[in-house]
Amino acid sequence: MIDLTNKLLKTSLTAATATEQNATETAAQLRQLLNYYDRLYYIEAASPLPDTDYDYLFDLLRRIEQKYPNLRTTDSPTQRVGGGLSGDFPTITHTIPMLSLDKAYETTNLVDFDTSVKKLTTQTDVAYTVEPKFDGSSVALIYENDLLVRAATRGDGEQGEDITANVRKIPTIPLSATFSKYGIYRAEVRGEIIINKHKFVELQQTLITSTGKTLANPRNAAAGALRLKDSSRVAERKLESFIYQLAAAFDQQGNDILATHCQTHSQNMEMMNKLGFRTPAAKQYNAFEICTNINEVIDHIDKWKALRDTFDYEIDGMVVKVDKVALQEQCGATNHHPKWAIAFKFDAKQAASILEKIDFQVGRTGAITPVAKLKPVQLAGVMVSSVSLHNEEFIRERDIMIGDTVLVERAGDVIPYITAVDTDKRTGTEQAVVFPTECPSCGSKLQKNEDESVWRCLNADCSAQVEERIIHFAAKDSMDIRGLGDQIIRNFYKDGLLNSIEDIYQLNYFKIQQQEGWGTKSVENLRNSIEASKKQPLHRLIIGLGIREAGQTTAKTLAQTIDKDLEELYDWTTEKLKTLPDVGPKVAANIVAFFAEPKNRVIIAKLKELGVNTQQHEDAKRIERGKLSGFTFLFTGSLQQFSRDKAHELVEQNGGKLLGSVSKNLNYLVVGENAGSKLDKAKKIPTINILTEDEFLALVHN
Ligand code: IVH
């Protein structure tokens, strides 16, 4: 893959489309590569390829397909983006009902479940699997002839909604999967669509500042995103999936081969993993266990009570399933749930506290966010004292008053939120919330658009806004300036060292060095990362500028469409912008308004003058990149053909990175003689390529 990647990264559009034959071959190779990196990224959580390189390959494929539309296959990675209104969702009837799960709250319920299973199957020993109960929105996916043909919501269990267009936008759902390798012509797989807890927090912030809307928790966020009318917006919601069941399998003649060909749930999960689905059985999640009896199940669930908080996804329990499909069929089902599975539910994470006061914070777009200050309360192991109330509407809808006893939940252990007010606890001393009419930072009069629920400070020079804009510019998803974090920016701003985004590139390092806590080394590091950020790809600068509602996807689309320089955008109309994938009328209007604003043009001109990249990358630049760029290496055993130092030098000279130990971030382990534990460990991680010294040399020299 490394050779193919390097080859394609050096391929220009002109070369790729010189003949139709070239285009056909290159498009097939690009699809293969992008699918490979998608799998690494989304399923294995590894990212050996820098974003810019991925984008280059993706863009090349998109442009080849634009030139030769007949090369656009339905499972091409480009077919996940773009798309338009899916309109209403037609109802579809599930061929096999999507049932609910029976619930267990105590160990005794699990023991009773085991007794019932043994009775129904007339077995004395039954093996079970245990996996998380994902708290999202369930989907059924139908694959025919190895292609995803339909996706549906659970609905009432009998009938769901056809959400195929939206599901196709979820990167962890394969658009094609070679079930045919296993003799399966038609397969129905089921799983849960979810949002990573941390991504949910980011999404919540983006949505609240841009639209004023709030999402109660990751589950609602996933369910809402799945039903977005405009499928091109689905990608922004960062949906992910976990597949938890092969629900049906038929051969070409239409024979049901589930129980005969796919004999255990654990093997089916393994198979689906291999086919490119993300399942809890994938090694890196460590979230799937086969237990030989119910006591092992109980012990394992006990362990997960503590692990729950460390898991990246919201889970509300563990699901126990009979492993053998034939035994599952013997157990059967009620109208409500299968008798071969049960969900052990964890305790809810709720606590009550007193709302002591409300602070009003000013965001980078001037949006005013009310934040409730609570009497500190322990919630699932963390002390909670501050909770966002999002906007005035949120407060009014829930009738929240100062002094109230409020119920707090933590979505995914990351952000706490208020679910309700305990009005029975009211004493009559509570006070209504008075929303400010003036900006708490600069004092200017707050305004509210008719179609929005947020109050805003419209003074772009308001110091709270300026400070937040600088923070956003330097943040990880924007210009990613390491060492220039929130608190440092706040301190610099307070001390007058940093008054605008442009100031980042004209910092007085001499003065900084005299500040408490700064030394030669730390100042040097800061300077280096600021300098390095000047070369960030264009889409990062676009994100950093903070155009309302223009997130990563839109920024990438804009950067890809720009021919040479960011300034081209100054002349683009909303009509032109609306023709781009992922750009709706509102975002288009925001982009036009942003670039029409003279102050923003001044910022861009200054940044350019200070050496910040405002250009779309050129193909020429990437030819200079090292052959091993984006890949990680580790050497083990006694090397015969070169010294360890020489090996390291070769990697670094060619743009590769060295790692100190075996982990899933490692791409290549180069093995000398008498290799030991590192080799053993690497063999257990399927994504690591194990090379001999000769193979390594071939990689470098070819
Ligand atoms: S198995 C009904 N496994 O829980 C038998 N369901 O309360 C098939 N869910 O609608 C379901 N994680 O969406 C199964 N690991 C898991 C699950 C899971 C979440 C959801 C599922 C279902 C609901 C039932």
XYZ file of N, CA and C in Angstrom, residues 86-87 89 135-139 153 161 163 166-167 170 193-195 200 203 207 213-231 233-239:
138
model
N -33.152 14.256 0.729
C -33.739 12.939 0.564
C -35.252 13.029 0.742
N -35.722 14.205 1.151
C -37.160 14.402 1.289
C -37.727 13.569 2.417
N -39.096 10.201 4.321
C -38.519 8.864 4.340
C -39.621 7.843 4.123
N -25.822 3.105 23.311
C -26.967 3.977 23.495
C -27.077 4.934 22.312
N -27.633 4.439 21.227
C -27.757 5.275 20.029
C -29.076 5.005 19.360
N -29.029 4.845 18.057
C -30.242 4.639 17.286
C -30.008 3.420 16.399
N -30.969 2.445 16.424
C -30.647 1.203 15.709
C -30.974 1.285 14.218
N -30.194 0.534 13.431
C -30.443 0.464 11.988
C -30.371 -0.975 11.512
N -34.519 2.532 9.728
C -34.571 2.721 11.190
C -35.403 1.590 11.785
N -38.184 3.458 8.751
C -38.084 4.426 7.664
C -36.841 4.137 6.834
N -33.737 5.087 5.352
C -32.784 6.187 5.537
C -31.474 5.888 4.785
N -28.962 8.731 3.957
C -28.212 9.264 5.087
C -27.171 8.279 5.597
N -27.542 7.008 5.639
C -26.613 6.001 6.161
C -25.376 5.881 5.259
N -22.228 7.620 6.386
C -21.516 7.254 7.621
C -20.274 6.443 7.267
N -26.288 3.213 15.515
C -25.607 4.424 15.041
C -25.407 5.319 16.262
N -24.174 5.741 16.445
C -23.848 6.468 17.672
C -22.912 7.635 17.385
N -22.699 8.443 18.404
C -21.722 9.531 18.285
C -20.738 9.373 19.428
N -19.450 14.482 20.421
C -20.758 15.037 20.752
C -20.603 16.416 21.394
N -19.754 18.841 18.707
C -20.910 19.071 17.857
C -21.912 19.980 18.558
N -23.216 23.467 17.060
C -24.632 23.687 16.776
C -25.204 24.847 17.570
N -29.546 25.704 18.475
C -30.268 24.475 18.824
C -29.423 23.629 19.768
N -30.084 22.825 20.571
C -29.335 21.952 21.474
C -29.725 20.500 21.233
N -28.828 19.626 21.568
C -29.102 18.198 21.471
C -29.012 17.664 22.895
N -30.029 16.957 23.321
C -30.060 16.556 24.723
C -28.901 15.628 25.065
N -28.613 14.668 24.244
C -27.568 13.683 24.556
C -27.139 12.995 23.260
N -26.063 12.184 23.306
C -25.567 11.564 22.075
C -26.622 10.712 21.368
N -27.515 10.084 22.142
C -28.541 9.244 21.511
C -29.466 10.085 20.620
N -29.954 11.200 21.190
C -30.825 12.072 20.396
C -30.083 12.662 19.220
N -28.796 12.945 19.430
C -28.001 13.535 18.353
C -27.920 12.556 17.184
N -27.706 11.265 17.502
C -27.590 10.262 16.443
C -28.935 10.082 15.746
N -29.994 9.970 16.547
C -31.316 9.741 15.961
C -31.713 10.920 15.081
N -31.417 12.119 15.543
C -31.765 13.328 14.788
C -30.992 13.382 13.479
N -29.713 13.089 13.548
C -28.869 13.188 12.351
C -29.305 12.171 11.298
N -29.733 10.992 11.761
C -30.161 9.958 10.814
C -31.398 10.386 10.035
N -32.154 11.296 10.624
C -33.392 11.712 9.973
C -33.292 13.110 9.377
N -32.053 13.582 9.179
C -31.897 14.895 8.536
C -32.436 14.803 7.111
N -33.182 15.803 6.723
C -33.780 15.771 5.389
C -32.715 15.967 4.314
N -31.694 16.742 4.657
C -30.651 17.028 3.680
C -29.462 16.117 3.980
N -29.329 15.075 3.174
C -28.317 14.068 3.515
C -26.898 14.629 3.434
N -25.833 17.043 4.917
C -25.444 17.564 6.229
C -25.094 16.449 7.219
N -25.341 15.213 6.827
C -25.133 14.104 7.768
C -23.665 13.980 8.171
N -22.771 14.194 7.186
C -21.343 14.027 7.463
C -20.880 14.919 8.614
N -21.482 16.103 8.725
C -21.075 17.036 9.779
C -21.391 16.491 11.173
N -22.338 15.563 11.235
C -22.764 15.084 12.555
C -21.876 13.981 13.107
N -20.850 13.625 12.359
C -19.827 12.702 12.872
C -20.414 11.382 13.390
N -21.331 10.815 12.624
C -21.948 9.575 13.076
C -20.982 8.404 12.917
